[in-house]
Coordinates of C-alpha atoms and ligand atoms in Angstrom, one line a residue:
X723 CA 0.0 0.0 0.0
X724 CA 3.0 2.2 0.1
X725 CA 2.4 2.9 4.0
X726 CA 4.5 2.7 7.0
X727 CA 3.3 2.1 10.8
X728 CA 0.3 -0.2 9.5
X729 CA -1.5 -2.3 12.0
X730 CA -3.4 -5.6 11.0
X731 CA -6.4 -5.7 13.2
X732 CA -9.7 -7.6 13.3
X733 CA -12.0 -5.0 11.4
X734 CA -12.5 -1.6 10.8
X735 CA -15.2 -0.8 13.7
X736 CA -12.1 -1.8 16.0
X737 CA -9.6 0.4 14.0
X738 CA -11.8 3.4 14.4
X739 CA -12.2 2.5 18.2
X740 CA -8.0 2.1 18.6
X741 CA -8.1 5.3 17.2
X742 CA -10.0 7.0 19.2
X743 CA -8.0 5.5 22.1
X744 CA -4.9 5.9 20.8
X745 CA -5.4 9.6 20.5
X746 CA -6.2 10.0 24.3
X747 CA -9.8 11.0 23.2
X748 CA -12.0 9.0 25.8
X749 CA -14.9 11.9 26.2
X750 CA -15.9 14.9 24.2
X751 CA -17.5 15.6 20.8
X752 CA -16.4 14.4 17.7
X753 CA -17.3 16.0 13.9
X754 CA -17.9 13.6 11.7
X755 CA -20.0 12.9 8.6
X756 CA -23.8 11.6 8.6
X757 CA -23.5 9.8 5.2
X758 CA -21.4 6.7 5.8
X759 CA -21.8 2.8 6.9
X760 CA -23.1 3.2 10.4
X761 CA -19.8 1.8 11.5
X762 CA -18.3 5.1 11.3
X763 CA -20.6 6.5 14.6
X764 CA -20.8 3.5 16.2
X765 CA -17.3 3.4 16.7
X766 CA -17.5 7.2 18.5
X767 CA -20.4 6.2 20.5
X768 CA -18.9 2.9 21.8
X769 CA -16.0 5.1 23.0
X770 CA -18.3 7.7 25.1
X771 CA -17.7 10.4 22.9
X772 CA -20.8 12.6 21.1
X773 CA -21.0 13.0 17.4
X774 CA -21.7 16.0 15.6
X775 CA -22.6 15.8 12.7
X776 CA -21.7 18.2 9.2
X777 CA -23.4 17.9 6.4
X778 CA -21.9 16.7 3.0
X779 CA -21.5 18.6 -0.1
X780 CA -23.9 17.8 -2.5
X781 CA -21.9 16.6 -5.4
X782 CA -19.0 14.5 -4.0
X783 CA -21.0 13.3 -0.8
X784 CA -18.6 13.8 1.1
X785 CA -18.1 16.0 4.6
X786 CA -18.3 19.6 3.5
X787 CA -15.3 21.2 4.9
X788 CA -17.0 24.4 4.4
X789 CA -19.5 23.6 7.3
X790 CA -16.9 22.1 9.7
X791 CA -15.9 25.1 11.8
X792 CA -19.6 26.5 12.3
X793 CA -20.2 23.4 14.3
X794 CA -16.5 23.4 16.4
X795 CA -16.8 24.1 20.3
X796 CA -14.7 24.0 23.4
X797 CA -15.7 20.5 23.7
X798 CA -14.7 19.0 20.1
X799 CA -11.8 17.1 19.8
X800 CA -11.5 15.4 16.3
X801 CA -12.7 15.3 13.1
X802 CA -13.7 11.4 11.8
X803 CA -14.2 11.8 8.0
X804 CA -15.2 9.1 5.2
X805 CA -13.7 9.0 1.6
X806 CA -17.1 7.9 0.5
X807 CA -17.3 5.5 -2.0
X808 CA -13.4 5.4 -2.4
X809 CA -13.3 9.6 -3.1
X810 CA -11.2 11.3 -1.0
X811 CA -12.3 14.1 0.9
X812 CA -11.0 17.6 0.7
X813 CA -8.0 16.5 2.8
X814 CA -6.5 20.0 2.1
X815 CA -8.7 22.2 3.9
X816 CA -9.7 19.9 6.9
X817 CA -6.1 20.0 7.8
X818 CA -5.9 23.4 7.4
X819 CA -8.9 23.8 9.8
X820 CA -7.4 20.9 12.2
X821 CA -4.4 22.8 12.4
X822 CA -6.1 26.4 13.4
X823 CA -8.5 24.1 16.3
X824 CA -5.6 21.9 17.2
X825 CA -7.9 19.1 16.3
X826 CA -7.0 15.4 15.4
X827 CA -8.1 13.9 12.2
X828 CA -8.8 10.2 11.6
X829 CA -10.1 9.0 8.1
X830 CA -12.5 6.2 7.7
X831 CA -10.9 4.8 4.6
X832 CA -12.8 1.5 4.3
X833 CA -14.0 1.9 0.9
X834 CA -10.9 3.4 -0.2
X835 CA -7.9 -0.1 -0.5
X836 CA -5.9 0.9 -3.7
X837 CA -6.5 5.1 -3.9
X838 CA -3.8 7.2 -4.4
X839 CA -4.4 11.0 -4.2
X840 CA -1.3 12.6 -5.8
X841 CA 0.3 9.5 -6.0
X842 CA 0.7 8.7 -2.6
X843 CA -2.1 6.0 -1.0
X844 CA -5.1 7.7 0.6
X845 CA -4.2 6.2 3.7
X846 CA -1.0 8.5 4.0
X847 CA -3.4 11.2 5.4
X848 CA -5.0 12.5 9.0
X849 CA -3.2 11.6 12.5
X850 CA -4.6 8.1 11.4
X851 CA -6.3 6.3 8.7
X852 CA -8.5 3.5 8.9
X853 CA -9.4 0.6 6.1
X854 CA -11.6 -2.6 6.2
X855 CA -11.0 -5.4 5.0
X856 CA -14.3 -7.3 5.0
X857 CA -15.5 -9.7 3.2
X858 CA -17.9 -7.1 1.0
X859 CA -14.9 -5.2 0.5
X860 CA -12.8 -4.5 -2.4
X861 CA -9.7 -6.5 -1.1
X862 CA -10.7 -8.9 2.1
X863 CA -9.2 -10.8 4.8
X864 CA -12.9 -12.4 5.9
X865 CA -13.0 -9.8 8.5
X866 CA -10.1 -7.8 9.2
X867 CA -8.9 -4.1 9.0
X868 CA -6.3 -1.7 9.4
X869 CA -4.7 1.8 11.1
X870 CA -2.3 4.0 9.3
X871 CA -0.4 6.0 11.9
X872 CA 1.2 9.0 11.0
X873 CA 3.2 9.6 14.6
X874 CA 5.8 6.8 15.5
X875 CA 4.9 7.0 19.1
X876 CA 1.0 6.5 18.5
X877 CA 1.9 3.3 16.1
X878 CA 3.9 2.1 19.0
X879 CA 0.9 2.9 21.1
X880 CA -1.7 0.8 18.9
X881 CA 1.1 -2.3 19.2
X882 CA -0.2 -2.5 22.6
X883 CA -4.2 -1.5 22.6
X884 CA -4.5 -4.0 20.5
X885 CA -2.5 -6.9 22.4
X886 CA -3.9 -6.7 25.8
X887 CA -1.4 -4.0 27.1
X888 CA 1.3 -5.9 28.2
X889 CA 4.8 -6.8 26.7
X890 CA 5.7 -10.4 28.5
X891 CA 5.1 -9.9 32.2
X892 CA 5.3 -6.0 32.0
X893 CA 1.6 -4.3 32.1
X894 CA 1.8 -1.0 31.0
X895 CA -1.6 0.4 29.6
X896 CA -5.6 -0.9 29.1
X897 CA -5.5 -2.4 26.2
X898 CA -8.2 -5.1 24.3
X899 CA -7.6 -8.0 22.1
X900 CA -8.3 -6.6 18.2
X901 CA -5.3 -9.2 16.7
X902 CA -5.8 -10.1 13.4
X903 CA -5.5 -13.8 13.3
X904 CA -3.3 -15.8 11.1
X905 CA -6.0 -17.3 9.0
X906 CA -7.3 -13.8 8.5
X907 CA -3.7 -13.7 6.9
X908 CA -3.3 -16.3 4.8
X909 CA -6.8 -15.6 3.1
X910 CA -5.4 -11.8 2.4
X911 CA -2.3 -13.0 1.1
X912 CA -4.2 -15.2 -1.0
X913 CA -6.5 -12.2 -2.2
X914 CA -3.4 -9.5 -3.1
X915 CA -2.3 -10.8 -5.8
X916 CA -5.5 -10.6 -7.8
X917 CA -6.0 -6.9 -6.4
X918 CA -4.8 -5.2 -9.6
X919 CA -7.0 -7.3 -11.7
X920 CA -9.9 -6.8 -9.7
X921 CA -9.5 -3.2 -10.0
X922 CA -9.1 -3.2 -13.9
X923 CA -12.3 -5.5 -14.0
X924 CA -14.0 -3.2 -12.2
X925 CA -12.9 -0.4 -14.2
X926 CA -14.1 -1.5 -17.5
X927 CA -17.6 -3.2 -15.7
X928 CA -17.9 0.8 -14.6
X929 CA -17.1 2.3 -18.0
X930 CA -19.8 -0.1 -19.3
X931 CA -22.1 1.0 -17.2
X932 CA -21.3 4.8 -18.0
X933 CA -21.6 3.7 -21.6
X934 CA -25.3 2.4 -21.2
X935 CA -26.4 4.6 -18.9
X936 CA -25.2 7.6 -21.3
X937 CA -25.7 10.0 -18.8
X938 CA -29.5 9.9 -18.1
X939 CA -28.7 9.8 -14.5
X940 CA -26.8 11.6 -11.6
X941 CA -23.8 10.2 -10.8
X942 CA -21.8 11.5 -7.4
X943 CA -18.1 13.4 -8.8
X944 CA -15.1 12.4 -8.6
X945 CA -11.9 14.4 -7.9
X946 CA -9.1 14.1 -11.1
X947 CA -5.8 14.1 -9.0
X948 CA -6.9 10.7 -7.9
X949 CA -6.5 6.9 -9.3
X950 CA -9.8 5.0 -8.3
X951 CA -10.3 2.0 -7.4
X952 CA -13.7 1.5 -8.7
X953 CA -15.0 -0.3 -5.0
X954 CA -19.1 1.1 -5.8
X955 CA -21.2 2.7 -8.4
X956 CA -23.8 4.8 -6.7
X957 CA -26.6 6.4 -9.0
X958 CA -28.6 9.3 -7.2
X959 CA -32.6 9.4 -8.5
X960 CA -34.7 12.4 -9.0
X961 CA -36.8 11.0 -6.1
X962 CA -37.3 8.0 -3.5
X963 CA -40.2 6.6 -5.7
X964 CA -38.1 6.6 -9.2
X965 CA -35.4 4.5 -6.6
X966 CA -38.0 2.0 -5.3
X967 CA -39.7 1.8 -8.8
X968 CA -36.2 0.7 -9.9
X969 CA -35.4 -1.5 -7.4
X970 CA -38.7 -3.3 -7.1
X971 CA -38.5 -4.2 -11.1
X972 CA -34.7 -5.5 -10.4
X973 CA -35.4 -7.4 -7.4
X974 CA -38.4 -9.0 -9.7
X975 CA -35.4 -10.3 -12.4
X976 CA -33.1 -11.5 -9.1
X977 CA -30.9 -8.5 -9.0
X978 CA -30.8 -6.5 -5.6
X979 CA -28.5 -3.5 -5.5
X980 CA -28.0 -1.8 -2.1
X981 CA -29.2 1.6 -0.6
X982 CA -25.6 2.4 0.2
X983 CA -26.0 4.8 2.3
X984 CA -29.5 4.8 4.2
X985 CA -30.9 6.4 7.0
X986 CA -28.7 9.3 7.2
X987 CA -26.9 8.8 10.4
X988 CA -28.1 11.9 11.9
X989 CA -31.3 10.0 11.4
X990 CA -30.6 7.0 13.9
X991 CA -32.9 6.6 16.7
X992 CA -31.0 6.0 19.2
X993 CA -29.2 9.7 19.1
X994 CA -30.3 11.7 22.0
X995 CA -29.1 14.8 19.8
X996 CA -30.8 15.6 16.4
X997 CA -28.4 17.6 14.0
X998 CA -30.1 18.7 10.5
X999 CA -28.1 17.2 7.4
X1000 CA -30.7 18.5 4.9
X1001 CA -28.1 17.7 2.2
X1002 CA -27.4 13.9 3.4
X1003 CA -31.0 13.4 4.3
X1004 CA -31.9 13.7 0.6
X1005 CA -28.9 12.0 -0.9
X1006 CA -29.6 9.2 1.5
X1007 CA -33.5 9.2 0.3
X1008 CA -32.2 8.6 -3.3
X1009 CA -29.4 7.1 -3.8
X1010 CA -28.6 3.4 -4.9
X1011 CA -25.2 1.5 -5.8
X1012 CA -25.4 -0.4 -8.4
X1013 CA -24.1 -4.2 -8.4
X1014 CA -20.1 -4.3 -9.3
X1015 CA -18.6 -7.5 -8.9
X1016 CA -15.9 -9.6 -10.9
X1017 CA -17.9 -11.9 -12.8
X1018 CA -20.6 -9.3 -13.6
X1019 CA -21.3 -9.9 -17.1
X1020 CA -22.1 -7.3 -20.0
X1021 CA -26.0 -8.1 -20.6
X1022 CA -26.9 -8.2 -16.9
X1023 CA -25.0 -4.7 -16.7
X1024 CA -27.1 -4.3 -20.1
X1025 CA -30.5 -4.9 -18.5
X1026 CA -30.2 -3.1 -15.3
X1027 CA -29.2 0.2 -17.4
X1028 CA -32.3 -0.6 -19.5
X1029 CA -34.9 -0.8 -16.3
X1030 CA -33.2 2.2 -14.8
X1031 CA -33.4 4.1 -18.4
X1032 CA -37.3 3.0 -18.4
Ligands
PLP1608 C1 -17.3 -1.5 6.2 C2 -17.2 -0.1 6.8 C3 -16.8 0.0 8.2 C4 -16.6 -1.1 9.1 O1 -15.6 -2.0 8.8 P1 -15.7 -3.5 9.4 O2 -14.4 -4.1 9.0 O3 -16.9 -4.2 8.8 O4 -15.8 -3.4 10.9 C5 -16.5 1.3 8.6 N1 -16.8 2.4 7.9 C6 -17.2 2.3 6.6 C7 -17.4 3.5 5.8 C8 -17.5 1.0 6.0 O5 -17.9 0.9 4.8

């Protein structure tokens, strides 16, 4: 991946927790994004800590950084983005605003294995990034995940959270069993080295799809300093009852695309606050990902651009 200070760990919800931890935030509010897998704030309230949420921009559905320092207080004390879908967020500017609130970034990159941005991996970026390597995930280990530390000390730090916090006989901090077992291993190692043909499969099943679809629908945008790895292809509808419409006449042929992502997190109903995410409330209402698997073949991609055409 083109990474230092990389931690195999058991899944992703456990890499966002070690985070968390390995950053000394126990209590406190957290900004984060409302359109993600709910793994993302799950992972905050596990750890104690309150999410806040910022709404995304509207075309690349991800957090808008533009929103971020309206809803910073004396009590926030990170900022938990998504690269949704594999894009990367404005990584730019929510340093930049890190930086001014002395705030720690960590990035959810579990839908982003194989992105570079500028030609360095994706997970290069924040105090710590995140990926997961689940089974529905672009490159898998079963379950399993991983942390990107930028800061030797906090990699050295995460050795231990993870293993029970001792070295031998010598107890030295809390720490929790999130070890990545060795049959975890061998079924990645066995996955790697079809990771570049996945992602050229996938490429070509999604400029087939751009093909047939011609443009007749909304497609979330990408940024152009980054190679892809093609992990989703989300469509956004005009309106919730174009999306069911759809997905009712492709369930009826045995295809079943997911609502990736629905509710809107800010929607869950066990918050006890309720932000507004006006912006990832609608997206959420509309949008579907399409199926994109190796061993998709051209006339099923064919006939699901034809129903949603229709
Ligand atoms: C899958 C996913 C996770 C959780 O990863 P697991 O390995 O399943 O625990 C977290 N965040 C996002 C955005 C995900 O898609």
């Amino acid at each position: 991946m083109g990474v230092k200070n990389f931690h195999f760990v058991t899944n992703g919800t456990l890499a966002l927790q070690l985070s968390l931890r390995a950053l000394d935030i126990t209590e406190g509010e957290i900004i984060t994004t409302p359109f993600s897998y709910v793994a993302t704030t799950s992972a905050i309230l596990w750890e104690r800590c309150q999410p806040v949420y910022v709404d995304i921009d509207q075309k690349t559905l991800n957090i808008d950084p533009s929103k971020i320092e309206a809803a910073i207080t004396k009590k926030t004390k990170a900022i938990v983005a998504v690269h949704v879908f594999g894009n990367p967020c404005d990584i730019e500017a929510i340093e930049k605003i890190a930086k001014r609130h002395s705030l720690k970034v960590i990035y959810d990159a579990a839908h982003a294995f194989g992105v570079t941005h500028k030609g360095r991996s994706i997970l290069n970026y924040g105090d710590i990034s995140i990926c997961s390597f689940h089974a529905t995930k672009l490159f898998h280990t079963i379950e399993g995940g991983c942390l990107v530390a930028k800061d030797e000390d906090i990699y050295n730090k995460i050795e231990l959270l993870k293993r029970f916090g001792h070295n031998g006989d010598e107890h030295i901090q809390l720490g929790i069993n999130a070890k990545a077992s060795e049959f975890q291993a061998a079924m990645g190692l066995s996955n790697l080295k079809y990771v570049a043909d996945i992602i050229r499969e996938r490429e070509r099943l999604t400029n087939l799809y751009d093909q047939y679809l011609d443009g007749s629908i909304i497609k979330p945008k990408g940024s152009t300093r980054v190679k892809y790895n093609y992990g989703y292809y989300p469509v956004i509808f005009n309106n919730t009852e174009k999306l069911e419409m759809v997905m009712e006449k492709l369930n009826s042929v045995n295809i079943f695309p997911r609502r990736y992502f629905s509710p809107s997190l800010n929607k869950l109903p066990y918050l006890k606050v309720k932000d507004r995410c006006p912006v990832s409330e609608d997206i959420a209402d509309r949008i579907l990902c399409l199926p994109l698997y190796v061993g998709l073949d051209n006339v099923t991609i064919r006939k699901i651009c034809e129903v949603i055409k229709k």
